[in-house]
Amino acid sequence: MRKAEGVTPSERYLARLAEKSFLNLWSYPSPYRDQKQGNKGDGKEICDLLVVCDKYVIIFSEKTVSWPSGDPNIAWSRWAKRAIRDSAKQAAGAARWITLHPNRIFLDRDCMEPFPIGLLLESERIIHRIVVANGAAEACKQNIPESSGSFIIRPDIKGNAHWPRDHNHVRPFYIGDIDPSDSFVHIFTGYTLEIVMNELDTITDFAYYLDKKANLVRSGCLIQADGEENLLAYYAIRVNESGEHDFVSEGLPIRIDNTHYGKFVNDPRYTAKKEADRISYLWDDLIQSFTNHMLDGTSVTLGNYEFQLRQNELGVRFMALECRFSRRGLGEAVNGVLEKGIQKDVLFRLMVRREGTKDAETAFFILTYRYKGNSFENSEYEHYRVARTNIAQTYAKGILEKFSYLERVIGIALEPPGQSHGVSEDMVYAEQASWTEEERTAIREGCQRLKILRPHMKGYRWHDQEFPEV
């Protein structure tokens, strides 16, 4: 599969930033639609970047426009119409096309290679529109005292009030609700987008922020935020009653000045969080290992199994939907298995949430299984991987039978580290099914035969703080 890279330097940078945050399987620069005149000519570009992961569809439209000379009010109106209004129109058109024609999206201009990720039903999708407007940062710094170049957010500015005909009513570098009659449009500069995506570097963390920010701007609770980075800092240290990050206002109007971000990143607890999060990137590495093979066409198929990207994407998708804080616990579990697995032929660890808690419907497990053959180049090693995968599938079914509230389980099977040829990874994905009692008995007997998932499994409850106390 050949992905586009973006045309301009800023588009290519946007693509690299998205792959870093959302990983490569769900980020696609410059997708196309097959709307041709008389079936002649090239396909039409939909947007500059399209991210699709489960229910989340994020549309990016980027434009770099040089800042005009002259009066700041007039310059802002001219610049904003080209950099913001026109990009917002492109994003709106992309959203309409995806809604009306989800099966007519392609990776190439000739519209020969279909978009590889299946979209959920329209009723299940959450579409976010993002405009990345570059070219005004220096002018913003010069005209707004103590500005970082980030636009000031003012919810009371709506629609065409951003670029009124009467230039006396223009408020340069202030952004509100661009399209109040439709879904919210997020306006970033390259600077602010990089900050937000580096801090919220999973699809779930980023999409939650976009959703909560849109709700805040349209709630009437926000008076003003002096820049996206300060809005982010306010959000990052507050949680709502459900334990999710949110713009908690306690019933009072919110006014966010330009000191929040500096206080946030200079707090010792922020540094402690970054240090604690380092282990979480083991989870990202596992995802990347699977997705690289999927995109490169080098995924190993075992037995009579036929590789299909859209089906195999399902398992890694649920791995990718874990937020950064959850990945910290998952990374610690993976690291523990890899450390202890060196000395054991078989080691298993299950990561399952308690029934009734958030995201409890999905469980993961790690299984290391030693290869005792003499060669890694012959059929003996493939037979070992088939056997290892079969054992992992038995684990998966046993977990679903044991924890009936689960909807799915994703398992990763690999060799213990330290074997001379490196490590191969295989994934199993299983969903809860309406098994008959006979089938359930067979699953339990299979677990007993392999001496796995015994009634009294040793369990540990994971405890941690997102921002550890220093």
Tab-separated table of C-alpha atoms in Angstrom:
chain	number	residue	atom	x	y	z
A	1	MET	CA	0.000	0.000	0.000
A	2	ARG	CA	1.348	3.398	-0.976
A	3	LYS	CA	0.241	6.351	1.113
A	4	ALA	CA	0.504	9.949	-0.016
A	5	GLU	CA	2.956	12.191	1.835
A	6	GLY	CA	1.376	15.615	1.323
A	7	VAL	CA	2.264	18.188	-1.316
A	8	THR	CA	3.609	21.191	0.618
A	9	PRO	CA	6.169	21.112	3.461
A	10	SER	CA	3.444	22.052	5.972
A	11	GLU	CA	1.201	19.228	4.698
A	12	ARG	CA	4.060	16.730	5.019
A	13	TYR	CA	4.775	17.976	8.530
A	14	LEU	CA	1.093	17.568	9.409
A	15	ALA	CA	1.204	13.973	8.129
A	16	ARG	CA	4.293	13.150	10.212
A	17	LEU	CA	2.753	14.722	13.312
A	18	ALA	CA	-0.434	12.689	12.858
A	19	GLU	CA	1.452	9.416	12.371
A	20	LYS	CA	3.399	10.085	15.548
A	21	SER	CA	0.226	10.713	17.556
A	22	PHE	CA	-2.307	8.394	15.923
A	23	LEU	CA	0.113	5.837	14.432
A	24	ASN	CA	0.397	4.984	10.784
A	25	LEU	CA	-2.559	2.681	10.125
A	26	TRP	CA	-5.200	5.335	10.806
A	27	SER	CA	-3.655	8.485	9.247
A	28	TYR	CA	-3.908	9.147	5.492
A	29	PRO	CA	-2.655	12.340	3.813
A	30	SER	CA	-4.515	13.645	0.756
A	31	PRO	CA	-7.255	11.055	0.185
A	32	TYR	CA	-9.304	11.386	-3.003
A	33	ARG	CA	-12.896	11.032	-4.162
A	34	ASP	CA	-13.871	9.628	-7.552
A	35	GLN	CA	-15.903	12.622	-8.665
A	36	LYS	CA	-14.682	13.057	-12.225
A	37	GLN	CA	-16.158	15.025	-15.123
A	38	GLY	CA	-17.524	12.517	-17.645
A	39	ASN	CA	-15.303	9.827	-16.119
A	40	LYS	CA	-12.287	11.798	-17.336
A	41	GLY	CA	-9.546	13.514	-15.427
A	42	ASP	CA	-8.072	12.938	-11.992
A	43	GLY	CA	-9.891	12.334	-8.742
A	44	LYS	CA	-10.545	15.283	-6.446
A	45	GLU	CA	-8.631	15.672	-3.182
A	46	ILE	CA	-10.996	15.404	-0.213
A	47	CYS	CA	-8.842	17.033	2.464
A	48	ASP	CA	-5.209	17.365	3.498
A	49	LEU	CA	-5.332	14.586	6.084
A	50	LEU	CA	-7.967	12.051	7.092
A	51	VAL	CA	-7.760	10.082	10.344
A	52	VAL	CA	-10.198	7.198	10.822
A	53	CYS	CA	-10.110	4.984	13.899
A	54	ASP	CA	-13.262	3.205	15.061
A	55	LYS	CA	-15.992	5.840	15.543
A	56	TYR	CA	-13.618	8.791	15.227
A	57	VAL	CA	-13.251	10.556	11.870
A	58	ILE	CA	-10.959	13.592	11.993
A	59	ILE	CA	-10.705	15.829	8.934
A	60	PHE	CA	-7.724	18.182	8.615
A	61	SER	CA	-7.584	21.061	6.152
A	62	GLU	CA	-4.280	22.948	6.147
A	63	LYS	CA	-3.474	26.202	4.433
A	64	THR	CA	-0.418	28.420	4.620
A	65	VAL	CA	-1.125	32.012	3.556
A	66	SER	CA	1.367	34.868	3.781
A	67	TRP	CA	0.320	37.719	6.034
A	68	PRO	CA	-0.697	40.797	3.984
A	69	SER	CA	0.912	44.151	4.640
A	70	GLY	CA	-0.980	47.191	5.837
A	71	ASP	CA	-3.640	47.841	8.450
A	72	PRO	CA	-3.986	44.786	10.799
A	73	ASN	CA	-7.809	44.854	10.608
A	74	ILE	CA	-7.840	44.730	6.816
A	75	ALA	CA	-4.939	42.266	6.716
A	76	TRP	CA	-6.718	39.938	9.141
A	77	SER	CA	-9.928	39.900	7.099
A	78	ARG	CA	-8.038	39.078	3.914
A	79	TRP	CA	-5.841	36.484	5.535
A	80	ALA	CA	-8.615	34.801	7.557
A	81	LYS	CA	-10.896	34.437	4.539
A	82	ARG	CA	-8.200	32.554	2.639
A	83	ALA	CA	-6.553	30.616	5.458
A	84	ILE	CA	-9.587	29.882	7.663
A	85	ARG	CA	-12.842	30.355	5.751
A	86	ASP	CA	-11.708	28.513	2.603
A	87	SER	CA	-10.168	25.686	4.626
A	88	ALA	CA	-13.349	25.357	6.665
A	89	LYS	CA	-15.314	25.028	3.404
A	90	GLN	CA	-13.003	22.226	2.287
A	91	ALA	CA	-13.438	20.439	5.619
A	92	ALA	CA	-17.214	20.805	5.385
A	93	GLY	CA	-17.173	19.372	1.863
A	94	ALA	CA	-15.059	16.463	3.058
A	95	ALA	CA	-17.498	15.749	5.880
A	96	ARG	CA	-20.417	15.738	3.419
A	97	TRP	CA	-18.632	13.395	1.016
A	98	ILE	CA	-17.664	10.964	3.785
A	99	THR	CA	-21.254	10.989	5.039
A	100	LEU	CA	-22.828	10.467	1.616
A	101	HIS	CA	-20.194	8.281	-0.060
A	102	PRO	CA	-18.114	6.422	2.564
A	103	ASN	CA	-17.238	3.723	0.015
A	104	ARG	CA	-15.919	6.158	-2.577
A	105	ILE	CA	-12.734	7.279	-0.838
A	106	PHE	CA	-9.357	6.398	-2.366
A	107	LEU	CA	-5.668	6.763	-1.581
A	108	ASP	CA	-4.574	7.708	-5.100
A	109	ARG	CA	-5.556	10.343	-7.635
A	110	ASP	CA	-6.546	7.687	-10.173
A	111	CYS	CA	-9.008	6.279	-7.604
A	112	MET	CA	-7.743	2.721	-8.027
A	113	GLU	CA	-6.713	1.984	-4.426
A	114	PRO	CA	-9.695	2.091	-2.009
A	115	PHE	CA	-9.399	3.622	1.424
A	116	PRO	CA	-8.253	0.657	3.541
A	117	ILE	CA	-10.099	1.371	6.797
A	118	GLY	CA	-13.814	0.633	6.979
A	119	LEU	CA	-16.029	3.377	8.411
A	120	LEU	CA	-18.711	2.637	10.963
A	121	LEU	CA	-22.343	3.410	10.250
A	122	GLU	CA	-23.168	7.107	9.951
A	123	SER	CA	-25.120	7.040	13.221
A	124	GLU	CA	-22.024	5.750	15.041
A	125	ARG	CA	-19.433	8.122	13.597
A	126	ILE	CA	-18.097	11.182	15.387
A	127	ILE	CA	-16.679	13.635	12.837
A	128	HIS	CA	-14.324	16.408	13.896
A	129	ARG	CA	-13.290	19.194	11.514
A	130	ILE	CA	-9.909	20.849	11.994
A	131	VAL	CA	-8.465	23.837	10.152
A	132	VAL	CA	-4.715	24.400	10.436
A	133	ALA	CA	-4.132	28.029	9.461
A	134	ASN	CA	-0.501	29.070	9.067
A	135	GLY	CA	1.085	32.392	8.206
A	136	ALA	CA	-0.191	34.782	10.876
A	137	ALA	CA	1.851	33.754	13.914
A	138	GLU	CA	4.438	36.560	13.737
A	139	ALA	CA	1.785	39.200	13.138
A	140	CYS	CA	-0.137	37.848	16.102
A	141	LYS	CA	2.911	38.181	18.347
A	142	GLN	CA	3.479	41.745	17.188
A	143	ASN	CA	-0.113	42.887	17.722
A	144	ILE	CA	-1.174	40.963	20.860
A	145	PRO	CA	0.853	41.711	24.024
A	146	GLU	CA	2.663	38.667	25.462
A	147	SER	CA	1.208	36.460	22.741
A	148	SER	CA	2.834	33.172	21.732
A	149	GLY	CA	1.318	33.481	18.266
A	150	SER	CA	-1.739	31.496	19.316
A	151	PHE	CA	-5.192	32.874	18.481
A	152	ILE	CA	-7.400	34.118	21.313
A	153	ILE	CA	-10.624	32.140	21.653
A	154	ARG	CA	-13.809	34.228	22.004
A	155	PRO	CA	-17.070	32.228	21.714
A	156	ASP	CA	-19.147	35.382	21.118
A	157	ILE	CA	-17.583	35.797	17.653
A	158	LYS	CA	-19.655	33.737	15.236
A	159	GLY	CA	-19.610	33.026	11.515
A	160	ASN	CA	-18.923	36.005	9.243
A	161	ALA	CA	-18.261	38.229	12.264
A	162	HIS	CA	-14.699	36.923	11.978
A	163	TRP	CA	-14.268	38.958	8.763
A	164	PRO	CA	-17.019	41.638	8.736
A	165	ARG	CA	-17.359	44.064	5.829
A	166	ASP	CA	-16.905	46.991	8.189
A	167	HIS	CA	-13.243	46.744	9.093
A	168	ASN	CA	-13.853	48.843	12.201
A	169	HIS	CA	-15.603	45.816	13.711
A	170	VAL	CA	-12.787	43.372	12.984
A	171	ARG	CA	-11.060	41.730	15.938
A	172	PRO	CA	-7.750	40.474	14.549
A	173	PHE	CA	-6.396	37.163	15.899
A	174	TYR	CA	-9.626	36.341	17.747
A	175	ILE	CA	-11.408	33.076	16.897
A	176	GLY	CA	-14.852	31.902	17.981
A	177	ASP	CA	-17.414	29.649	16.294
A	178	ILE	CA	-16.715	29.629	12.541
A	179	ASP	CA	-19.764	27.604	11.531
A	180	PRO	CA	-22.393	27.824	14.295
A	181	SER	CA	-25.075	26.082	12.186
A	182	ASP	CA	-23.019	22.910	11.710
A	183	SER	CA	-20.563	20.788	13.677
A	184	PHE	CA	-17.833	22.750	15.419
A	185	VAL	CA	-14.703	23.738	13.471
A	186	HIS	CA	-11.447	23.724	15.462
A	187	ILE	CA	-8.934	26.373	14.369
A	188	PHE	CA	-5.283	25.656	15.105
A	189	THR	CA	-1.998	27.126	14.007
A	190	GLY	CA	0.888	24.766	13.355
A	191	TYR	CA	2.325	25.802	16.722
A	192	THR	CA	-0.798	25.075	18.755
A	193	LEU	CA	-1.622	21.849	16.911
A	194	GLU	CA	1.837	20.493	17.686
A	195	ILE	CA	1.419	21.316	21.381
A	196	VAL	CA	-2.013	19.686	21.609
A	197	MET	CA	-1.064	16.579	19.638
A	198	ASN	CA	2.146	16.076	21.595
A	199	GLU	CA	0.262	16.281	24.889
A	200	LEU	CA	-2.763	14.255	23.715
A	201	ASP	CA	-0.945	11.712	21.590
A	202	THR	CA	-3.586	9.006	21.322
A	203	ILE	CA	-6.706	9.085	19.178
A	204	THR	CA	-8.942	8.827	22.254
A	205	ASP	CA	-7.227	11.585	24.259
A	206	PHE	CA	-7.217	13.932	21.269
A	207	ALA	CA	-10.838	13.247	20.249
A	208	TYR	CA	-12.068	13.680	23.838
A	209	TYR	CA	-10.384	17.080	23.969
A	210	LEU	CA	-11.960	18.183	20.689
A	211	ASP	CA	-15.386	17.081	21.884
A	212	LYS	CA	-15.090	18.760	25.296
A	213	LYS	CA	-13.695	21.946	23.764
A	214	ALA	CA	-16.566	22.197	21.267
A	215	ASN	CA	-19.066	21.743	24.087
A	216	LEU	CA	-17.350	24.430	26.154
A	217	VAL	CA	-17.254	27.033	23.370
A	218	ARG	CA	-20.949	26.512	22.629
A	219	SER	CA	-22.043	26.245	26.270
A	220	GLY	CA	-21.862	29.941	27.070
A	221	CYS	CA	-19.563	29.231	30.040
A	222	LEU	CA	-16.338	30.399	28.376
A	223	ILE	CA	-15.675	34.132	28.212
A	224	GLN	CA	-12.197	34.004	26.700
A	225	ALA	CA	-9.111	31.796	26.479
A	226	ASP	CA	-5.796	33.444	25.707
A	227	GLY	CA	-4.544	30.805	23.296
A	228	GLU	CA	-5.109	27.118	22.613
A	229	GLU	CA	-2.165	26.049	24.762
A	230	ASN	CA	-3.673	27.740	27.816
A	231	LEU	CA	-7.046	26.158	27.105
A	232	LEU	CA	-5.298	22.774	26.958
A	233	ALA	CA	-3.502	23.380	30.257
A	234	TYR	CA	-6.794	24.263	31.965
A	235	TYR	CA	-8.359	21.050	30.620
A	236	ALA	CA	-5.427	18.748	31.409
A	237	ILE	CA	-5.534	19.161	35.203
A	238	ARG	CA	-9.306	18.957	35.699
A	239	VAL	CA	-11.670	15.993	35.688
A	240	ASN	CA	-15.445	15.732	35.753
A	241	GLU	CA	-17.624	13.464	37.899
A	242	SER	CA	-16.991	10.555	35.517
A	243	GLY	CA	-13.241	10.844	36.012
A	244	GLU	CA	-12.673	12.260	32.502
A	245	HIS	CA	-10.663	15.359	31.735
A	246	ASP	CA	-13.049	18.237	31.176
A	247	PHE	CA	-13.474	22.007	31.424
A	248	VAL	CA	-14.937	21.969	34.904
A	249	SER	CA	-16.391	25.406	35.631
A	250	GLU	CA	-18.253	24.858	38.927
A	251	GLY	CA	-21.067	27.003	37.523
A	252	LEU	CA	-18.869	30.080	37.093
A	253	PRO	CA	-17.878	31.796	33.823
A	254	ILE	CA	-14.427	30.673	32.689
A	255	ARG	CA	-11.717	33.195	31.825
A	256	ILE	CA	-8.385	31.553	30.959
A	257	ASP	CA	-5.416	33.907	30.854
A	258	ASN	CA	-2.035	33.344	29.233
A	259	THR	CA	-0.285	32.042	32.371
A	260	HIS	CA	-1.887	28.575	32.498
A	261	TYR	CA	0.360	26.754	30.040
A	262	GLY	CA	3.615	27.988	31.565
A	263	LYS	CA	2.476	26.934	35.046
A	264	PHE	CA	1.364	23.578	33.686
A	265	VAL	CA	4.614	22.526	31.987
A	266	ASN	CA	6.798	23.895	34.796
A	267	ASP	CA	4.970	22.018	37.541
A	268	PRO	CA	7.095	19.116	38.917
A	269	ARG	CA	4.051	16.842	38.640
A	270	TYR	CA	4.024	17.423	34.868
A	271	THR	CA	7.635	16.250	34.674
A	272	ALA	CA	6.752	13.259	36.851
A	273	LYS	CA	3.880	12.388	34.505
A	274	LYS	CA	6.137	12.458	31.473
A	275	GLU	CA	8.606	10.180	33.242
A	276	ALA	CA	5.859	7.800	34.342
A	277	ASP	CA	4.450	7.701	30.796
A	278	ARG	CA	7.685	6.416	29.284
A	279	ILE	CA	6.718	2.792	29.950
A	280	SER	CA	3.423	3.350	28.095
A	281	TYR	CA	5.218	3.597	24.764
A	282	LEU	CA	5.906	-0.131	24.902
A	283	TRP	CA	2.219	-0.452	24.020
A	284	ASP	CA	2.710	1.934	21.086
A	285	ASP	CA	5.679	-0.151	19.919
A	286	LEU	CA	3.539	-3.287	19.848
A	287	ILE	CA	0.850	-1.518	17.836
A	288	GLN	CA	3.442	-0.137	15.442
A	289	SER	CA	4.975	-3.577	14.946
A	290	PHE	CA	1.646	-4.988	13.785
A	291	THR	CA	0.605	-1.993	11.684
A	292	ASN	CA	3.964	-1.721	9.890
A	293	HIS	CA	3.580	-5.286	8.653
A	294	MET	CA	-0.035	-4.643	7.663
A	295	LEU	CA	0.824	-1.568	5.615
A	296	ASP	CA	3.968	-3.080	4.072
A	297	GLY	CA	2.191	-6.302	3.140
A	298	THR	CA	4.634	-8.380	5.207
A	299	SER	CA	2.189	-9.784	7.762
A	300	VAL	CA	2.817	-13.509	8.219
A	301	THR	CA	-0.251	-15.680	7.638
A	302	LEU	CA	-0.425	-19.009	9.419
A	303	GLY	CA	-2.110	-22.168	8.151
A	304	ASN	CA	-4.881	-21.514	5.616
A	305	TYR	CA	-5.584	-18.030	6.928
A	306	GLU	CA	-5.895	-15.298	4.274
A	307	PHE	CA	-4.723	-11.841	5.276
A	308	GLN	CA	-7.309	-9.045	5.041
A	309	LEU	CA	-6.339	-5.606	6.327
A	310	ARG	CA	-9.846	-4.504	7.340
A	311	GLN	CA	-10.326	-7.610	9.509
A	312	ASN	CA	-6.844	-7.582	11.061
A	313	GLU	CA	-7.161	-3.880	11.787
A	314	LEU	CA	-9.866	-4.650	14.343
A	315	GLY	CA	-7.504	-6.056	16.978
A	316	VAL	CA	-4.917	-3.281	16.797
A	317	ARG	CA	-7.716	-0.721	16.635
A	318	PHE	CA	-8.801	-1.566	20.176
A	319	MET	CA	-5.177	-1.434	21.271
A	320	ALA	CA	-4.949	2.059	19.753
A	321	LEU	CA	-8.165	3.235	21.428
A	322	GLU	CA	-6.529	2.966	24.853
A	323	CYS	CA	-5.694	6.406	26.252
A	324	ARG	CA	-2.170	7.349	27.360
A	325	PHE	CA	-2.845	6.788	31.066
A	326	SER	CA	-4.283	3.309	30.400
A	327	ARG	CA	-1.303	2.517	28.196
A	328	ARG	CA	0.925	3.193	31.184
A	329	GLY	CA	-0.612	0.247	33.046
A	330	LEU	CA	-0.623	-1.900	29.907
A	331	GLY	CA	3.012	-1.037	29.246
A	332	GLU	CA	3.971	-2.029	32.775
A	333	ALA	CA	2.192	-5.359	32.302
A	334	VAL	CA	4.000	-6.007	29.010
A	335	ASN	CA	7.345	-5.061	30.522
A	336	GLY	CA	6.744	-7.377	33.484
A	337	VAL	CA	5.996	-10.321	31.209
A	338	LEU	CA	9.060	-9.671	29.076
A	339	GLU	CA	11.310	-9.452	32.144
A	340	LYS	CA	9.971	-12.604	33.813
A	341	GLY	CA	9.402	-14.523	30.589
A	342	ILE	CA	13.133	-14.896	30.013
A	343	GLN	CA	13.242	-17.571	32.726
A	344	LYS	CA	9.989	-19.386	31.902
A	345	ASP	CA	8.748	-21.578	29.066
A	346	VAL	CA	5.249	-20.114	29.301
A	347	LEU	CA	4.094	-16.903	30.941
A	348	PHE	CA	0.648	-15.309	30.733
A	349	ARG	CA	-0.733	-12.035	32.012
A	350	LEU	CA	-4.311	-10.826	31.661
A	351	MET	CA	-5.288	-7.149	31.788
A	352	VAL	CA	-9.001	-6.943	32.559
A	353	ARG	CA	-11.097	-4.180	34.101
A	354	ARG	CA	-13.744	-4.772	36.728
A	355	GLU	CA	-17.307	-5.167	35.530
A	356	GLY	CA	-19.193	-1.883	35.399
A	357	THR	CA	-16.091	0.301	35.086
A	358	LYS	CA	-15.216	2.446	32.076
A	359	ASP	CA	-14.160	0.474	28.977
A	360	ALA	CA	-14.626	-2.793	30.863
A	361	GLU	CA	-15.922	-4.544	27.753
A	362	THR	CA	-12.384	-5.026	26.338
A	363	ALA	CA	-9.589	-7.133	27.829
A	364	PHE	CA	-6.012	-7.802	26.721
A	365	PHE	CA	-3.479	-10.479	27.488
A	366	ILE	CA	0.196	-11.161	26.818
A	367	LEU	CA	1.523	-14.692	26.358
A	368	THR	CA	5.171	-15.696	25.997
A	369	TYR	CA	5.793	-19.241	24.760
A	370	ARG	CA	9.329	-20.550	24.320
A	371	TYR	CA	10.429	-22.058	21.017
A	372	LYS	CA	12.601	-25.144	21.590
A	373	GLY	CA	13.404	-26.004	17.996
A	374	ASN	CA	16.799	-25.822	16.347
A	375	SER	CA	16.030	-23.644	13.342
A	376	PHE	CA	13.999	-20.542	12.661
A	377	GLU	CA	14.006	-20.910	8.885
A	378	ASN	CA	12.083	-24.150	8.334
A	379	SER	CA	8.529	-25.434	8.751
A	380	GLU	CA	9.255	-26.410	12.351
A	381	TYR	CA	9.181	-22.766	13.397
A	382	GLU	CA	5.931	-22.123	11.506
A	383	HIS	CA	4.384	-25.152	13.241
A	384	TYR	CA	5.490	-23.646	16.555
A	385	ARG	CA	3.771	-20.340	15.704
A	386	VAL	CA	0.589	-22.136	14.688
A	387	ALA	CA	0.626	-24.042	17.990
A	388	ARG	CA	1.329	-20.832	19.904
A	389	THR	CA	-1.563	-19.077	18.190
A	390	ASN	CA	-3.892	-22.003	18.913
A	391	ILE	CA	-2.968	-21.814	22.589
A	392	ALA	CA	-3.609	-18.057	22.548
A	393	GLN	CA	-7.019	-18.660	20.972
A	394	THR	CA	-7.827	-21.130	23.745
A	395	TYR	CA	-6.863	-18.486	26.277
A	396	ALA	CA	-9.051	-15.918	24.504
A	397	LYS	CA	-12.148	-18.127	24.493
A	398	GLY	CA	-11.511	-19.146	28.082
A	399	ILE	CA	-11.308	-15.507	29.171
A	400	LEU	CA	-14.585	-14.680	27.435
A	401	GLU	CA	-16.243	-17.674	29.085
A	402	LYS	CA	-14.825	-16.793	32.492
A	403	PHE	CA	-15.635	-13.072	32.317
A	404	SER	CA	-19.050	-13.063	30.672
A	405	TYR	CA	-19.372	-9.262	30.783
A	406	LEU	CA	-16.545	-8.868	28.256
A	407	GLU	CA	-17.393	-8.147	24.633
A	408	ARG	CA	-13.955	-8.885	23.228
A	409	VAL	CA	-10.431	-9.932	24.083
A	410	ILE	CA	-7.191	-9.208	22.240
A	411	GLY	CA	-4.185	-11.409	22.871
A	412	ILE	CA	-0.545	-11.011	21.866
A	413	ALA	CA	1.645	-14.115	21.708
A	414	LEU	CA	5.420	-14.001	21.316
A	415	GLU	CA	8.653	-15.696	22.313
A	416	PRO	CA	10.381	-14.733	25.540
A	417	PRO	CA	13.052	-12.119	24.843
A	418	GLY	CA	16.653	-13.239	24.487
A	419	GLN	CA	16.288	-15.927	21.835
A	420	SER	CA	18.933	-15.412	19.188
A	421	HIS	CA	16.723	-14.710	16.159
A	422	GLY	CA	14.650	-11.961	17.735
A	423	VAL	CA	10.956	-12.027	18.541
A	424	SER	CA	7.873	-12.615	16.405
A	425	GLU	CA	4.428	-11.413	17.470
A	426	ASP	CA	1.051	-12.949	16.677
A	427	MET	CA	-2.304	-11.438	17.577
A	428	VAL	CA	-5.601	-13.147	18.308
A	429	TYR	CA	-8.930	-11.350	18.422
A	430	ALA	CA	-12.070	-12.960	19.824
A	431	GLU	CA	-15.546	-11.656	20.534
A	432	GLN	CA	-18.156	-12.823	22.992
A	433	ALA	CA	-20.517	-15.362	21.403
A	434	SER	CA	-23.761	-17.106	22.243
A	435	TRP	CA	-22.073	-20.415	22.954
A	436	THR	CA	-24.138	-23.452	23.791
A	437	GLU	CA	-23.484	-25.191	27.089
A	438	GLU	CA	-21.748	-27.932	25.124
A	439	GLU	CA	-19.423	-25.383	23.533
A	440	ARG	CA	-18.733	-23.771	26.899
A	441	THR	CA	-17.885	-27.169	28.359
A	442	ALA	CA	-15.457	-27.756	25.489
A	443	ILE	CA	-13.805	-24.379	26.165
A	444	ARG	CA	-13.405	-25.175	29.869
A	445	GLU	CA	-12.017	-28.631	29.068
A	446	GLY	CA	-9.536	-27.085	26.636
A	447	CYS	CA	-8.314	-24.743	29.366
A	448	GLN	CA	-8.030	-27.636	31.845
A	449	ARG	CA	-6.089	-29.713	29.337
A	450	LEU	CA	-3.578	-26.886	28.902
A	451	LYS	CA	-3.674	-26.146	32.650
A	452	ILE	CA	-4.568	-22.508	32.091
A	453	LEU	CA	-7.084	-20.052	33.606
A	454	ARG	CA	-7.457	-22.036	36.798
A	455	PRO	CA	-10.177	-20.937	39.265
A	456	HIS	CA	-7.780	-19.203	41.656
A	457	MET	CA	-5.729	-16.980	39.396
A	458	LYS	CA	-3.364	-14.629	41.190
A	459	GLY	CA	-4.506	-11.061	40.623
A	460	TYR	CA	-3.038	-7.604	41.185
A	461	ARG	CA	-4.901	-4.314	41.157
A	462	TRP	CA	-3.072	-1.585	39.273
A	463	HIS	CA	-2.916	1.734	41.105
A	464	ASP	CA	-1.338	4.924	39.820
A	465	GLN	CA	-1.871	8.648	39.503
A	466	GLU	CA	-1.814	10.360	36.126
A	467	PHE	CA	0.187	13.202	37.721
A	468	PRO	CA	2.280	11.514	40.435
A	469	GLU	CA	2.889	13.472	43.588
A	470	VAL	CA	6.466	14.686	43.887
